[in-house]
Short mmCIF file of C-alpha atoms and ligand atoms in Angstrom, two decimals:
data_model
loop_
_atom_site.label_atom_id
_atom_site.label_comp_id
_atom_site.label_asym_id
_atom_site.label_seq_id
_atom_site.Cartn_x
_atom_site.Cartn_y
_atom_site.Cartn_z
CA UNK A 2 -54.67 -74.14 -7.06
CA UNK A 3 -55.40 -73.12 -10.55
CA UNK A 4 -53.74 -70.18 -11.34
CA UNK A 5 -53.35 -68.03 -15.04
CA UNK A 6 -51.22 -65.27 -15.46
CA UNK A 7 -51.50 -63.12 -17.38
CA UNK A 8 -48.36 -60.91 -18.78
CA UNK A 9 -46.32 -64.69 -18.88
CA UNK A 10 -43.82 -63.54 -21.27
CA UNK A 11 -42.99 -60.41 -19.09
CA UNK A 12 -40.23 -59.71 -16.46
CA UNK A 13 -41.88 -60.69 -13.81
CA UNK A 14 -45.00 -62.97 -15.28
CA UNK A 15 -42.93 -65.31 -16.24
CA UNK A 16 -40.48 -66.71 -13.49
CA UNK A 17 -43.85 -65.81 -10.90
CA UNK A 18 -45.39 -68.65 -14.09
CA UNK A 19 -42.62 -71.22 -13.39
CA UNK A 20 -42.29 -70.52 -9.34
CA UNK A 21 -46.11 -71.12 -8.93
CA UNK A 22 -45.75 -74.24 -11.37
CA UNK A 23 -42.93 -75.98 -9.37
CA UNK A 24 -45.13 -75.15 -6.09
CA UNK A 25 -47.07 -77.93 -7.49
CA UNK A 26 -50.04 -75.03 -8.99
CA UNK A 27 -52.05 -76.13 -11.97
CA UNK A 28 -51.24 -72.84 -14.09
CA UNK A 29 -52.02 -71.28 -17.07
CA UNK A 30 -50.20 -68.23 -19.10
CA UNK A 31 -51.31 -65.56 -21.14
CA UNK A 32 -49.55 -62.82 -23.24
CA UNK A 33 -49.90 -60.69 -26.84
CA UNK A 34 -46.01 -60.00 -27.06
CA UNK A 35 -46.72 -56.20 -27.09
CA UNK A 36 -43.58 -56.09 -24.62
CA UNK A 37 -41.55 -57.52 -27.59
CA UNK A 38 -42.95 -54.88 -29.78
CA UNK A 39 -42.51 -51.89 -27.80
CA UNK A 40 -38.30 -52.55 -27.71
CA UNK A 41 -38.69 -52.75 -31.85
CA UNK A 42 -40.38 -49.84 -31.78
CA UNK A 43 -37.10 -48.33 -29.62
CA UNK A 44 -34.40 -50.08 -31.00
CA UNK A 45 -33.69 -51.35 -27.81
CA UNK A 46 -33.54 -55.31 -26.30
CA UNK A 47 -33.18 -57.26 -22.99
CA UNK A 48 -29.88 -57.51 -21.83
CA UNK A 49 -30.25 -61.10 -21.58
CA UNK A 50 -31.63 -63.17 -24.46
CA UNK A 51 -35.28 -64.70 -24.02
CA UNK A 52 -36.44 -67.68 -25.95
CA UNK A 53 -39.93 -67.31 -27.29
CA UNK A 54 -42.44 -67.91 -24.84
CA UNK A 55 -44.51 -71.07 -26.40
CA UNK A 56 -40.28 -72.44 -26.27
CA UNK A 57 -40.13 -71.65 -23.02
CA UNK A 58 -42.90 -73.19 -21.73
CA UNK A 59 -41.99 -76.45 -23.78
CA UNK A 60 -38.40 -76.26 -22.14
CA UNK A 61 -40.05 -76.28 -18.83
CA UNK A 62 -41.84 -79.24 -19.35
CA UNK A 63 -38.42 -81.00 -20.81
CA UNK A 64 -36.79 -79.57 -17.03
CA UNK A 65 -39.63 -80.18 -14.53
CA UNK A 66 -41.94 -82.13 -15.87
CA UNK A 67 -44.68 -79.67 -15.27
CA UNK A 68 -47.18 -78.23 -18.56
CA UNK A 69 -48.33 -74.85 -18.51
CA UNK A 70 -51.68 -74.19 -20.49
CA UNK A 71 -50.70 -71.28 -22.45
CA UNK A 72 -52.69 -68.47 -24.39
CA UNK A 73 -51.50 -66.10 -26.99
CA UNK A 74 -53.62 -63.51 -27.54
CA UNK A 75 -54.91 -59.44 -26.88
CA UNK A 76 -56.56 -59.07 -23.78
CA UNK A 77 -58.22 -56.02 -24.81
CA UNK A 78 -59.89 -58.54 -27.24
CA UNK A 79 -62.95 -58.99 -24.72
CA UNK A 80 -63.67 -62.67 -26.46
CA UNK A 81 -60.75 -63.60 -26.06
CA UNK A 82 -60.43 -62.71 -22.75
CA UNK A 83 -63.48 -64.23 -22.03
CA UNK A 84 -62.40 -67.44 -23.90
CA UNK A 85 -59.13 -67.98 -21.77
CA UNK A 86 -60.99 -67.35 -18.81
CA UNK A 87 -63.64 -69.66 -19.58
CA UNK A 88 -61.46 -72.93 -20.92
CA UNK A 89 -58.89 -73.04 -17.89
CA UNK A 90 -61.28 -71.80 -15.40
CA UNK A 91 -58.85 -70.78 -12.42
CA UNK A 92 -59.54 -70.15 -8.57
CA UNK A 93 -57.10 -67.18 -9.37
CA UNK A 94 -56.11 -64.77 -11.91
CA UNK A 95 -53.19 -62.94 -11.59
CA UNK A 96 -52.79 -59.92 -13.62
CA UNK A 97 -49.28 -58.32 -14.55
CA UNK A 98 -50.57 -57.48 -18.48
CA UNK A 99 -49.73 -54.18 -18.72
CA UNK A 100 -48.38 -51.75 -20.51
CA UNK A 101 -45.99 -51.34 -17.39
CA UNK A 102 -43.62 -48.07 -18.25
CA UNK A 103 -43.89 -44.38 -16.90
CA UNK A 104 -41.79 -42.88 -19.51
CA UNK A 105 -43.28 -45.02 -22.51
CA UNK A 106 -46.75 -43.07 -21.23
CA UNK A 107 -45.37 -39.98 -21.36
CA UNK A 108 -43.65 -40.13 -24.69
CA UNK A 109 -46.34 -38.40 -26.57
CA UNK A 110 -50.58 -38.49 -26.78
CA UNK A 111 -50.65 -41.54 -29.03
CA UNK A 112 -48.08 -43.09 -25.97
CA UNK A 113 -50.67 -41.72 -23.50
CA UNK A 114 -53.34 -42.82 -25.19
CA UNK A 115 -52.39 -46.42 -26.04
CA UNK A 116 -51.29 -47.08 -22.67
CA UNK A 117 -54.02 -46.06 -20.34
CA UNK A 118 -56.32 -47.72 -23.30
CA UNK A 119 -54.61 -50.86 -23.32
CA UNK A 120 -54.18 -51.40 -19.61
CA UNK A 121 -57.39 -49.96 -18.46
CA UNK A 122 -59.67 -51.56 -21.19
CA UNK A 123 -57.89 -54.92 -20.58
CA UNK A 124 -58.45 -54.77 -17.00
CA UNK A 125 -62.33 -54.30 -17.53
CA UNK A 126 -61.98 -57.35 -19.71
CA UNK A 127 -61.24 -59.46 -17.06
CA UNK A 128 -63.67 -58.17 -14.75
CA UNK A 129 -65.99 -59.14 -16.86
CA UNK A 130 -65.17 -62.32 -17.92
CA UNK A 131 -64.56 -63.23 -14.17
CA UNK A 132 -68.04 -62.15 -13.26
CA UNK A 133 -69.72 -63.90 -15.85
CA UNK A 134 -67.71 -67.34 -15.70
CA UNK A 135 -67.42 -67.21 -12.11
CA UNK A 136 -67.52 -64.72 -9.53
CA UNK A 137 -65.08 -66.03 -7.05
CA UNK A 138 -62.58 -66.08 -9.13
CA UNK A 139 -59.98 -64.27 -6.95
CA UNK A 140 -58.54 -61.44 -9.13
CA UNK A 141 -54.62 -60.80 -7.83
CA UNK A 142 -54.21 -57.55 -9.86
CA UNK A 143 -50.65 -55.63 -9.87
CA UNK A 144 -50.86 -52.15 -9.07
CA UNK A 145 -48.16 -49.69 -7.97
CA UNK A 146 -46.47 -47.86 -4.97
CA UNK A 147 -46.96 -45.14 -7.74
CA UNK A 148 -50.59 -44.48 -7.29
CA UNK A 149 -49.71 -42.79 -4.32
CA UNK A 150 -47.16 -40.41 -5.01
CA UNK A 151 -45.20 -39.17 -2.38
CA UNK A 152 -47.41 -37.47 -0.02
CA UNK A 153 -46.27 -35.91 3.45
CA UNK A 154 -48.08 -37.93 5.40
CA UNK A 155 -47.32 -41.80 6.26
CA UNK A 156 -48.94 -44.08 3.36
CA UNK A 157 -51.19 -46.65 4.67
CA UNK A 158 -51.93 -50.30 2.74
CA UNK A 159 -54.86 -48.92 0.87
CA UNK A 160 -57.24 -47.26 2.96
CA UNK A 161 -56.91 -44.40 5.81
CA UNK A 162 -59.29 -43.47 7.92
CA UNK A 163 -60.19 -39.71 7.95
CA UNK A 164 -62.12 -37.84 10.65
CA UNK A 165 -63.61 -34.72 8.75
CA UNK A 166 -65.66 -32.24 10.20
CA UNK A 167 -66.84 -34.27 13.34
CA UNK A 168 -67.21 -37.51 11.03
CA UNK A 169 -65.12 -40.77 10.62
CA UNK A 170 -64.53 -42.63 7.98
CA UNK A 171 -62.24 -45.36 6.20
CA UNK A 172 -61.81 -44.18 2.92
CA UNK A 173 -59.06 -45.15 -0.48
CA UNK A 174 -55.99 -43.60 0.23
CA UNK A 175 -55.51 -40.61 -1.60
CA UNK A 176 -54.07 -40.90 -5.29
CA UNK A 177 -51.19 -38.27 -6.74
CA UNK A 178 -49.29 -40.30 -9.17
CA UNK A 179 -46.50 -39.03 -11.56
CA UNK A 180 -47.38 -40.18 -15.01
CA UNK A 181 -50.24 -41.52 -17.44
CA UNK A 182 -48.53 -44.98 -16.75
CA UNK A 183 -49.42 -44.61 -12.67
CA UNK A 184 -53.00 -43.37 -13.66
CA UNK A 185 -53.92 -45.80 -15.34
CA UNK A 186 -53.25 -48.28 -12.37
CA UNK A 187 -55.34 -45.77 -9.97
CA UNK A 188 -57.98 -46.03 -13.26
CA UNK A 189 -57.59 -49.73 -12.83
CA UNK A 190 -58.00 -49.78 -8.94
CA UNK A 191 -61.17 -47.76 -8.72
CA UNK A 192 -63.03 -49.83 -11.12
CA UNK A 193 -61.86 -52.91 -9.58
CA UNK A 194 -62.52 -51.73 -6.17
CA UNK A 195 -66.48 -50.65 -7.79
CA UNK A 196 -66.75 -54.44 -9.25
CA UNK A 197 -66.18 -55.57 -5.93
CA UNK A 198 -68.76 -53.17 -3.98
CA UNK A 199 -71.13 -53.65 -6.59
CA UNK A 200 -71.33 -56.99 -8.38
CA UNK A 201 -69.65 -59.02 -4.77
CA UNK A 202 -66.36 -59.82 -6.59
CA UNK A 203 -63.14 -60.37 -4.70
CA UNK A 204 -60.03 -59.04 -5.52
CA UNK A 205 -56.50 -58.58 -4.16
CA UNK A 206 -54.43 -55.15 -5.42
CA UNK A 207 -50.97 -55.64 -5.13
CA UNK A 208 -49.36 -52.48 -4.98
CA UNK A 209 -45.75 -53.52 -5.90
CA UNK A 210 -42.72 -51.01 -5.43
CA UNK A 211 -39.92 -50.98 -8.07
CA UNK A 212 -38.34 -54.73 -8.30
CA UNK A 213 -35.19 -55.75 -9.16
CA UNK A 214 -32.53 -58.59 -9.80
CA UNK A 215 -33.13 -61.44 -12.48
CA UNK A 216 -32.31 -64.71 -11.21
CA UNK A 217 -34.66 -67.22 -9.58
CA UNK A 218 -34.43 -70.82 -9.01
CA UNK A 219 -36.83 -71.68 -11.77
CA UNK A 220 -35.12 -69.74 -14.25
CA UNK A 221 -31.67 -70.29 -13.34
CA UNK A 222 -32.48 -74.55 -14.43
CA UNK A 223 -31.84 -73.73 -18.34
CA UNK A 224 -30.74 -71.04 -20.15
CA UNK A 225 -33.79 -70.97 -22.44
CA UNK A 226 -36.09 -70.35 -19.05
CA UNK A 227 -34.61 -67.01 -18.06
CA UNK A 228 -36.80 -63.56 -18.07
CA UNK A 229 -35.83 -60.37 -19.74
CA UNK A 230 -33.40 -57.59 -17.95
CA UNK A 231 -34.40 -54.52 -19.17
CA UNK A 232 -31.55 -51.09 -19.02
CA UNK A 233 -33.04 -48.76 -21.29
CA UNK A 234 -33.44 -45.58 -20.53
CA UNK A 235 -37.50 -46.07 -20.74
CA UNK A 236 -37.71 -49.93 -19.49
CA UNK A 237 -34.69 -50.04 -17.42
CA UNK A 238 -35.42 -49.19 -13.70
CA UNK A 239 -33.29 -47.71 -11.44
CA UNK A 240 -31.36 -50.27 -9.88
CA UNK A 241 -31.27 -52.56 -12.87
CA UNK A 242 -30.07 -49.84 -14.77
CA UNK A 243 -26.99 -48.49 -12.54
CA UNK A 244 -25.86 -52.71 -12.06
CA UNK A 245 -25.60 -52.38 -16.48
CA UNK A 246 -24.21 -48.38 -15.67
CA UNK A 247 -21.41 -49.73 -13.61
CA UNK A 248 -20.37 -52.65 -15.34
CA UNK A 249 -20.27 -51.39 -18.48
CA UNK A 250 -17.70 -47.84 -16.84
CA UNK A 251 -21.05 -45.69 -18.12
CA UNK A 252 -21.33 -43.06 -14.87
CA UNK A 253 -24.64 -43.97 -12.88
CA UNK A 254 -27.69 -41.36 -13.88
CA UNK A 255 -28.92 -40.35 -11.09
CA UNK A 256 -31.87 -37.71 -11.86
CA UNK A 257 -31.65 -34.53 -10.37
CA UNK A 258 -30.68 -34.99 -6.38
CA UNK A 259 -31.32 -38.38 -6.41
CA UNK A 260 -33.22 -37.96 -3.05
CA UNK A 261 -36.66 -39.44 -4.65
CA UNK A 262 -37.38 -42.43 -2.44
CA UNK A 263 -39.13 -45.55 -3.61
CA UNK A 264 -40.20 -49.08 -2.14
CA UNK A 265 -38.14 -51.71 -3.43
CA UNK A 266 -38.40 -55.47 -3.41
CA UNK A 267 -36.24 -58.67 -4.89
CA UNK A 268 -37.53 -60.13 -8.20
CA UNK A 269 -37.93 -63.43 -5.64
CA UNK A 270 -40.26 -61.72 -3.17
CA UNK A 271 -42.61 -60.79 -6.47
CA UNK A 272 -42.70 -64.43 -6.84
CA UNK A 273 -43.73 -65.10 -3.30
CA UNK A 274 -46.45 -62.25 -3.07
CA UNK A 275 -47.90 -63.46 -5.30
CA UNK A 276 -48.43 -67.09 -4.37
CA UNK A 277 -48.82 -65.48 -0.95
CA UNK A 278 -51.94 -63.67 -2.09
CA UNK A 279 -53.50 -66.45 -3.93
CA UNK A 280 -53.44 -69.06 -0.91
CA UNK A 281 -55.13 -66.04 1.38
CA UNK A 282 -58.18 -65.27 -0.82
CA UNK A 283 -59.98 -62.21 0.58
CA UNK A 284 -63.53 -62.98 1.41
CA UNK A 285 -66.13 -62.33 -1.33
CA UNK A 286 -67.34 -58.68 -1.93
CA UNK A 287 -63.97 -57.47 -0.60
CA UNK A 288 -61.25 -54.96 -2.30
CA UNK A 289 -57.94 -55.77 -0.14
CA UNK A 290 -54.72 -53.77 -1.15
CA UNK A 291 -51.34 -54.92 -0.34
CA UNK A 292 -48.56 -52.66 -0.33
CA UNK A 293 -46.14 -55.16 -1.67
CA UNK A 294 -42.40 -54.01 -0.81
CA UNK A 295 -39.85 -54.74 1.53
CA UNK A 296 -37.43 -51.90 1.85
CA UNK A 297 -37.34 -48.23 1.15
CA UNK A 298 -34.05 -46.43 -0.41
CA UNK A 299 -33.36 -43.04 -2.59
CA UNK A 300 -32.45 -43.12 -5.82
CA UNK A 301 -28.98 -42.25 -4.43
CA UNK A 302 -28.91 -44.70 -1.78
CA UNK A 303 -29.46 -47.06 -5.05
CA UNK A 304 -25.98 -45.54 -6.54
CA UNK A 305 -24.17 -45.40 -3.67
CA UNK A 306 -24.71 -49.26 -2.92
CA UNK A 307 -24.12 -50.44 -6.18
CA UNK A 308 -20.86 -48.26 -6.50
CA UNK A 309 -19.95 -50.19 -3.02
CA UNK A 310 -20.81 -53.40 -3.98
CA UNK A 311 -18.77 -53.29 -7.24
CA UNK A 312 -15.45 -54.03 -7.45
CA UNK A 313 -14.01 -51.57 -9.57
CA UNK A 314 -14.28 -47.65 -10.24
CA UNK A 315 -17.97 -46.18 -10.19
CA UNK A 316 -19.00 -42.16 -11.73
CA UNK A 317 -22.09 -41.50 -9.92
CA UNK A 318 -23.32 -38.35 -12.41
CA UNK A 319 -26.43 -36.24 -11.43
CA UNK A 320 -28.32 -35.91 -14.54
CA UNK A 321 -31.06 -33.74 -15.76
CA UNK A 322 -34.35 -33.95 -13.64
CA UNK A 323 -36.13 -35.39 -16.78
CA UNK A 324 -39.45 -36.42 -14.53
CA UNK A 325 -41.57 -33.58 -12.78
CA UNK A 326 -41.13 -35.19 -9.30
CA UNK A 327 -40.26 -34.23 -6.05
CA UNK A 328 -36.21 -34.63 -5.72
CA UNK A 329 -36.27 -34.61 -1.74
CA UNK A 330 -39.17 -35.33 0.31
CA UNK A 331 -40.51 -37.13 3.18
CA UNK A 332 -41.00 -41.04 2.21
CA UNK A 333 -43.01 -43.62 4.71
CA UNK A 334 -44.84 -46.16 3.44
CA UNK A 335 -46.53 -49.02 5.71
CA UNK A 336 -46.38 -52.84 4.28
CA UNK A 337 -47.14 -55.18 7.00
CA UNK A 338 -49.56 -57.06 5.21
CA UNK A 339 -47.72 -59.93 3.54
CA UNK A 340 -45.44 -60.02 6.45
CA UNK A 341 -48.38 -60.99 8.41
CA UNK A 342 -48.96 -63.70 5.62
CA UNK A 343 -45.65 -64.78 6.03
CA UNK A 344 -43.45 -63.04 3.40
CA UNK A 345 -39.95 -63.58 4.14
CA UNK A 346 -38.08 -61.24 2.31
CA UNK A 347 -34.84 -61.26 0.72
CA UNK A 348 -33.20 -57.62 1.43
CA UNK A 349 -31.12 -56.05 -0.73
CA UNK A 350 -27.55 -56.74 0.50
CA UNK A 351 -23.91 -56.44 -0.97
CA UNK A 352 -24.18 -60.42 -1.87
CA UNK A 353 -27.30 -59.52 -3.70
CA UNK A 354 -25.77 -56.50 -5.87
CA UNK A 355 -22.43 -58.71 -6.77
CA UNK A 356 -24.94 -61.72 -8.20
CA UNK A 357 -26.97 -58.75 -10.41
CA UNK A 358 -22.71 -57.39 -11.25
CA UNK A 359 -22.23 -61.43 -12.11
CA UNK A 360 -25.06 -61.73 -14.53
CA UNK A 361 -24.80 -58.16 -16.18
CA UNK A 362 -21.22 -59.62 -16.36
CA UNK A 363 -21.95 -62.75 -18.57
CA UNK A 364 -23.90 -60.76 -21.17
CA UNK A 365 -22.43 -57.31 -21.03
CA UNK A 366 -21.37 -57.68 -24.81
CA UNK A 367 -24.60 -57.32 -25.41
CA UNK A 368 -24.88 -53.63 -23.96
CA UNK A 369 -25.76 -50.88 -26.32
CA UNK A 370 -24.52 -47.91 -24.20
CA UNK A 371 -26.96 -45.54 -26.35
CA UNK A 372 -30.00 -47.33 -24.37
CA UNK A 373 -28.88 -45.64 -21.35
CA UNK A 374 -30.12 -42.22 -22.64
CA UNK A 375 -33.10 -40.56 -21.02
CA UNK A 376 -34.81 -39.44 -23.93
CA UNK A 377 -38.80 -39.15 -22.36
CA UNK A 378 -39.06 -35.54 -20.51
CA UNK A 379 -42.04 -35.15 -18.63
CA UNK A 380 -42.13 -31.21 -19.58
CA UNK A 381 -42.40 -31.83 -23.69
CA UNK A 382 -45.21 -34.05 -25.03
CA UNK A 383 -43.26 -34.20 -28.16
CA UNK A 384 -42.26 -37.26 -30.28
CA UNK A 385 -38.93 -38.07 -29.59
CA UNK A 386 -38.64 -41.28 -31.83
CA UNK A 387 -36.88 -41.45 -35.25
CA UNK A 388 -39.75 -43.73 -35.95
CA UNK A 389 -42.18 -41.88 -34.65
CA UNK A 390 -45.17 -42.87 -37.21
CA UNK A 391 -44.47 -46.68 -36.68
CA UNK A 392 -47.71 -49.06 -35.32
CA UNK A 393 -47.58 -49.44 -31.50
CA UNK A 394 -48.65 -53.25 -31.04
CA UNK A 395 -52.35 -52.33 -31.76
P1 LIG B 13 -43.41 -56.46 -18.64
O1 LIG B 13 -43.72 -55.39 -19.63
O2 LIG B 13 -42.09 -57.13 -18.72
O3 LIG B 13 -44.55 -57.60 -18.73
C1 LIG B 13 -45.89 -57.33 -19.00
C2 LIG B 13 -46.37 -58.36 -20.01
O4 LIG B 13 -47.76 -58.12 -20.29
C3 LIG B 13 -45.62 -58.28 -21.33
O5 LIG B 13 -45.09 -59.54 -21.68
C4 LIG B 13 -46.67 -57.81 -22.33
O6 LIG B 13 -46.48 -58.33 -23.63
C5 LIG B 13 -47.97 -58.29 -21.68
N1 LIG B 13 -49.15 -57.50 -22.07
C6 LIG B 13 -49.29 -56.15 -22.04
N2 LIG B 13 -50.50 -55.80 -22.51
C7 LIG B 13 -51.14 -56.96 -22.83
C8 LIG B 13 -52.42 -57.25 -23.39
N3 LIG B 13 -53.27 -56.28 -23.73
N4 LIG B 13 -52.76 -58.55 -23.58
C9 LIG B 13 -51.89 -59.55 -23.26
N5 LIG B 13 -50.66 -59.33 -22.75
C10 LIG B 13 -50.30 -58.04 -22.54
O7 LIG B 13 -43.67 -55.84 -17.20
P2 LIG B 13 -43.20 -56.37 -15.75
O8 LIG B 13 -42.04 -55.58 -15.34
O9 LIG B 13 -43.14 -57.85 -15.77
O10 LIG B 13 -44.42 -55.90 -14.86
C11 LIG B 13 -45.57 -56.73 -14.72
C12 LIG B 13 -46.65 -55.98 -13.94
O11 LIG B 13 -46.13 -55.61 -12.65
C13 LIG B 13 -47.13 -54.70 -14.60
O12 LIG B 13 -48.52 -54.59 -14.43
C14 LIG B 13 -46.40 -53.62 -13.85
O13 LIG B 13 -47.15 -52.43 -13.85
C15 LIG B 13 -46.30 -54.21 -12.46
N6 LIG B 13 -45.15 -53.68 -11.71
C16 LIG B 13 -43.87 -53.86 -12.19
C17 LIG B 13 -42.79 -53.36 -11.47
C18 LIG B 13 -41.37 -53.49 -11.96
O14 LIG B 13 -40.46 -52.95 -11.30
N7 LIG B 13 -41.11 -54.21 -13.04
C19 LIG B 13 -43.02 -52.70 -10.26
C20 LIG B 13 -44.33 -52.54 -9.80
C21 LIG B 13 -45.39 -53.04 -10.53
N1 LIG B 14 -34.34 -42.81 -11.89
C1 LIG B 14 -33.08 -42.22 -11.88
N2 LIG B 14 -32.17 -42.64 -12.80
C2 LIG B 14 -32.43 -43.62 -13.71
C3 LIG B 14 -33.71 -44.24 -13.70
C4 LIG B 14 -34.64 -43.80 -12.79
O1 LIG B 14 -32.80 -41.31 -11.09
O2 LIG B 14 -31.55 -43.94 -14.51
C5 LIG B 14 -35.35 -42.40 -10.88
C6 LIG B 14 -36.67 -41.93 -11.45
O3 LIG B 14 -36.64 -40.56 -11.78
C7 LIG B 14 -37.62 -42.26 -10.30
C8 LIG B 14 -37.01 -43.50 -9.67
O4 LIG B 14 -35.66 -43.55 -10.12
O5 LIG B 14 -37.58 -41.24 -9.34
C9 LIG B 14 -37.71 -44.78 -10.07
O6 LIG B 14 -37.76 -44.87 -11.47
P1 LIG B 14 -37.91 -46.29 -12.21
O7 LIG B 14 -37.85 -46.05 -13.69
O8 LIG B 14 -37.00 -47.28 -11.62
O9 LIG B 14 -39.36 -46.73 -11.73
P2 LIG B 14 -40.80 -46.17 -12.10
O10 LIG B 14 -40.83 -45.29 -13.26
O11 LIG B 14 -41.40 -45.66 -10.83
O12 LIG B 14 -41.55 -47.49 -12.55
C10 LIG B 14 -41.16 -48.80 -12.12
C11 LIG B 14 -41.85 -49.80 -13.04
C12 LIG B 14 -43.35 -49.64 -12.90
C13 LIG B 14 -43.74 -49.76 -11.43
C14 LIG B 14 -42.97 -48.79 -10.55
C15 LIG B 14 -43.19 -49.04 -9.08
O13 LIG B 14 -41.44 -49.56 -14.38
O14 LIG B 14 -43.99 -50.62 -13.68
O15 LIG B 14 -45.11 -49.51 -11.31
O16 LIG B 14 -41.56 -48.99 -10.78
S1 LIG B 14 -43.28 -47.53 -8.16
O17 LIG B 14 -42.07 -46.75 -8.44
O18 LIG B 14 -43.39 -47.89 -6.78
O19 LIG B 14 -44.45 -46.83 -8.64
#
């Protein structure tokens, strides 16, 4: 298939790039380097080193012989959007270019602001473009467990059918997400889901839990081909962040009870949606939602296993609650649908954790333990930055 993705030079856009490459996909990448941007604007930096993405597509070419088209440029920039769209003309577009952190959204307004403007307004880009080029273009579009919340009620893959006063229907799934970050993927949903009803598009939302681990078989072939790790304490998520925690002797921070439960997947079995998705279009006119997990675990479940796993002494510390979320609740969220496809997941064993220890390992001199602060609470829309008045990437 032809396939551009967009967000290439991200965590996950770029080894899901190289997987679908060496799958034999014709693909294309896309990406403004705001990612880059946002750790200057924090002071902060991948644990492990990336090469610049127009390097690392030119390294993959030296490794596998494959060429990537690739695209630098703002897809809020609705020509250019329209441009990229238009010269590599894909069967699918798959969309991680986001502004992709809860606590960078809830730093302040102009955090707010910039995200749910950048993510939202890029998204509407590409619906465009797509219906204007070519309507069955199959948009694969990453959402979030997020949108959700954590209701007390089992979640259902999109839609749940509601019998109200004598009268059924199958309606969205209700929405109670926990930051400007999460809205703007429910934002993102409901105007995809409306492009769909009302101009016949098709379109695949990918509801992804929180992913973790680093290595993949594409980007393990050079050093110069691996994706960023981030640990930060607005980047980093949870698991990533306790594998850094523990090697480096910093105690785990666990917020609050630690009893806030999330679905969880392998960096590998983002890769595998993905191309998953893109094989099984939905038909034309259709909105289909994937919840795209494999396993659910607490926050503390998270610490406990890594403490385990790790072969040396772990501080598990509960931390201020710096989030408004529940700490304890009921957590059951269906994903059956890319089973069904064929998703064979990798589950998150002790093997697993000691590779993540192995490669924190290797570049733990790079650590800056002052990353690990929490400095976003949910409670004070204040500016916490020292450069607080600096240009975010727009
Ligand atoms: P990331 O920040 O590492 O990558 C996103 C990429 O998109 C970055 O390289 C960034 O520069 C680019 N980008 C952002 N805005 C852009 C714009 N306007 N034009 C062009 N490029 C732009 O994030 P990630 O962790 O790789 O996540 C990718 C997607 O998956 C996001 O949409 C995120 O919401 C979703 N997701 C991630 C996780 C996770 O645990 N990492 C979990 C669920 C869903
Ligand atoms: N948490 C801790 N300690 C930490 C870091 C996080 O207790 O050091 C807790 C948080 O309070 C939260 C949970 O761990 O309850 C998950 O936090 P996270 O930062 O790992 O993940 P989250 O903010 O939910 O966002 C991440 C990605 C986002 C994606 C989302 C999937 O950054 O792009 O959409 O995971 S989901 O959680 O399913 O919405």
């Amino acid at each position: 298939m032809r396939i551009l993705v967009l967000g290439a030079d991200g965590y996950l856009g770029w080894p899901t790039a190289l997987y679908l490459s060496n799958k034999g996909h014709e693909v294309g990448v896309v990406d403004n380097f705001a990612r880059r941007q946002y750790d200057y604007e924090m002071g902060v930096d991948s644990l492990v080193p990336i090469a610049q993405l127009q390097r690392r597509v030119q390294v993959w070419k030296e490794v596998s012989g494959k060429e990537l088209a690739c695209w630098a440029g703002d897809l809020v920039d609705p020509d250019f959007t329209h441009r990229v769209i238009k010269e590599f003309r894909p069967e699918a577009v798959v969309h991680f270019a986001e502004q992709r952190s809860a606590p960078y959204s809830m730093i302040d307004q102009k955090h707010a602001v910039y995200t749910q403007y950048n993510n939202v307004i890029n998204t509407l880009n590409v619906l465009y473009a797509i219906m204007d080029v070519d309507p069955s273009i199959h948009l694969v579009k990453l959402g979030t467990m997020g949108e959700y919340g954590t209701p007390n009620i089992d979640i259902e893959e999109g839609f749940i059918e509601i019998t109200h006063k004598g009268r059924t229907d199958v309606l969205p799934f209700p929405k109670n997400p926990h930051s400007f970050y999460h809205l703007s993927k429910v934002h993102d949903s409901h105007n995809i889901q409306f492009c769909c009803r009302v101009w016949g598009l098709r379109s695949t939302d990918l509801n992804q839990g929180v992913v973790y681990g680093q290595e993949t078989d594409e980007t393990m072939q050079h050093p110069e081909l691996l994706t960023r790790f981030d640990y930060d304490g607005v980047f980093g998520t949870v698991l990533n962040r306790f594998v850094v925690q523990a090697v480096t002797g910093h105690p785990l921070t666990v917020y609050g009870k630690g009893g806030q439960t999330r679905g969880t997947l392998d960096i590998r079995d983002t890769q595998a949606c993905v191309e998953l998705a893109c094989l099984n279009p939905p038909d034309q006119g259709e909105f289909r939602v994937f919840n795209q997990f494999t396993e659910q675990f607490s926050v503390l479940d998270f610490a406990n296993m890594v403490a385990d796993a790790y072969d040396g002494t772990v501080k598990i510390e509960h931390t201020e609650l710096v989030r408004v979320e529940k700490e304890e609740h009921y957590y059951n969220a269906v994903h059956t649908r890319l089973l069904d496809l064929g998703l064979e997941p990798h589950l998150l064993t002790a093997e697993t954790l000691q590779s993540m220890l192995a490669m924190v390992e290797r570049f733990k001199d790079r650590v800056d333990p002052k990353a690990f602060t929490a400095t976003v609470n949910w409670r004070h829309a204040t500016n916490y930055l020292p450069t607080s008045g600096s240009p975010l990437p727009r």
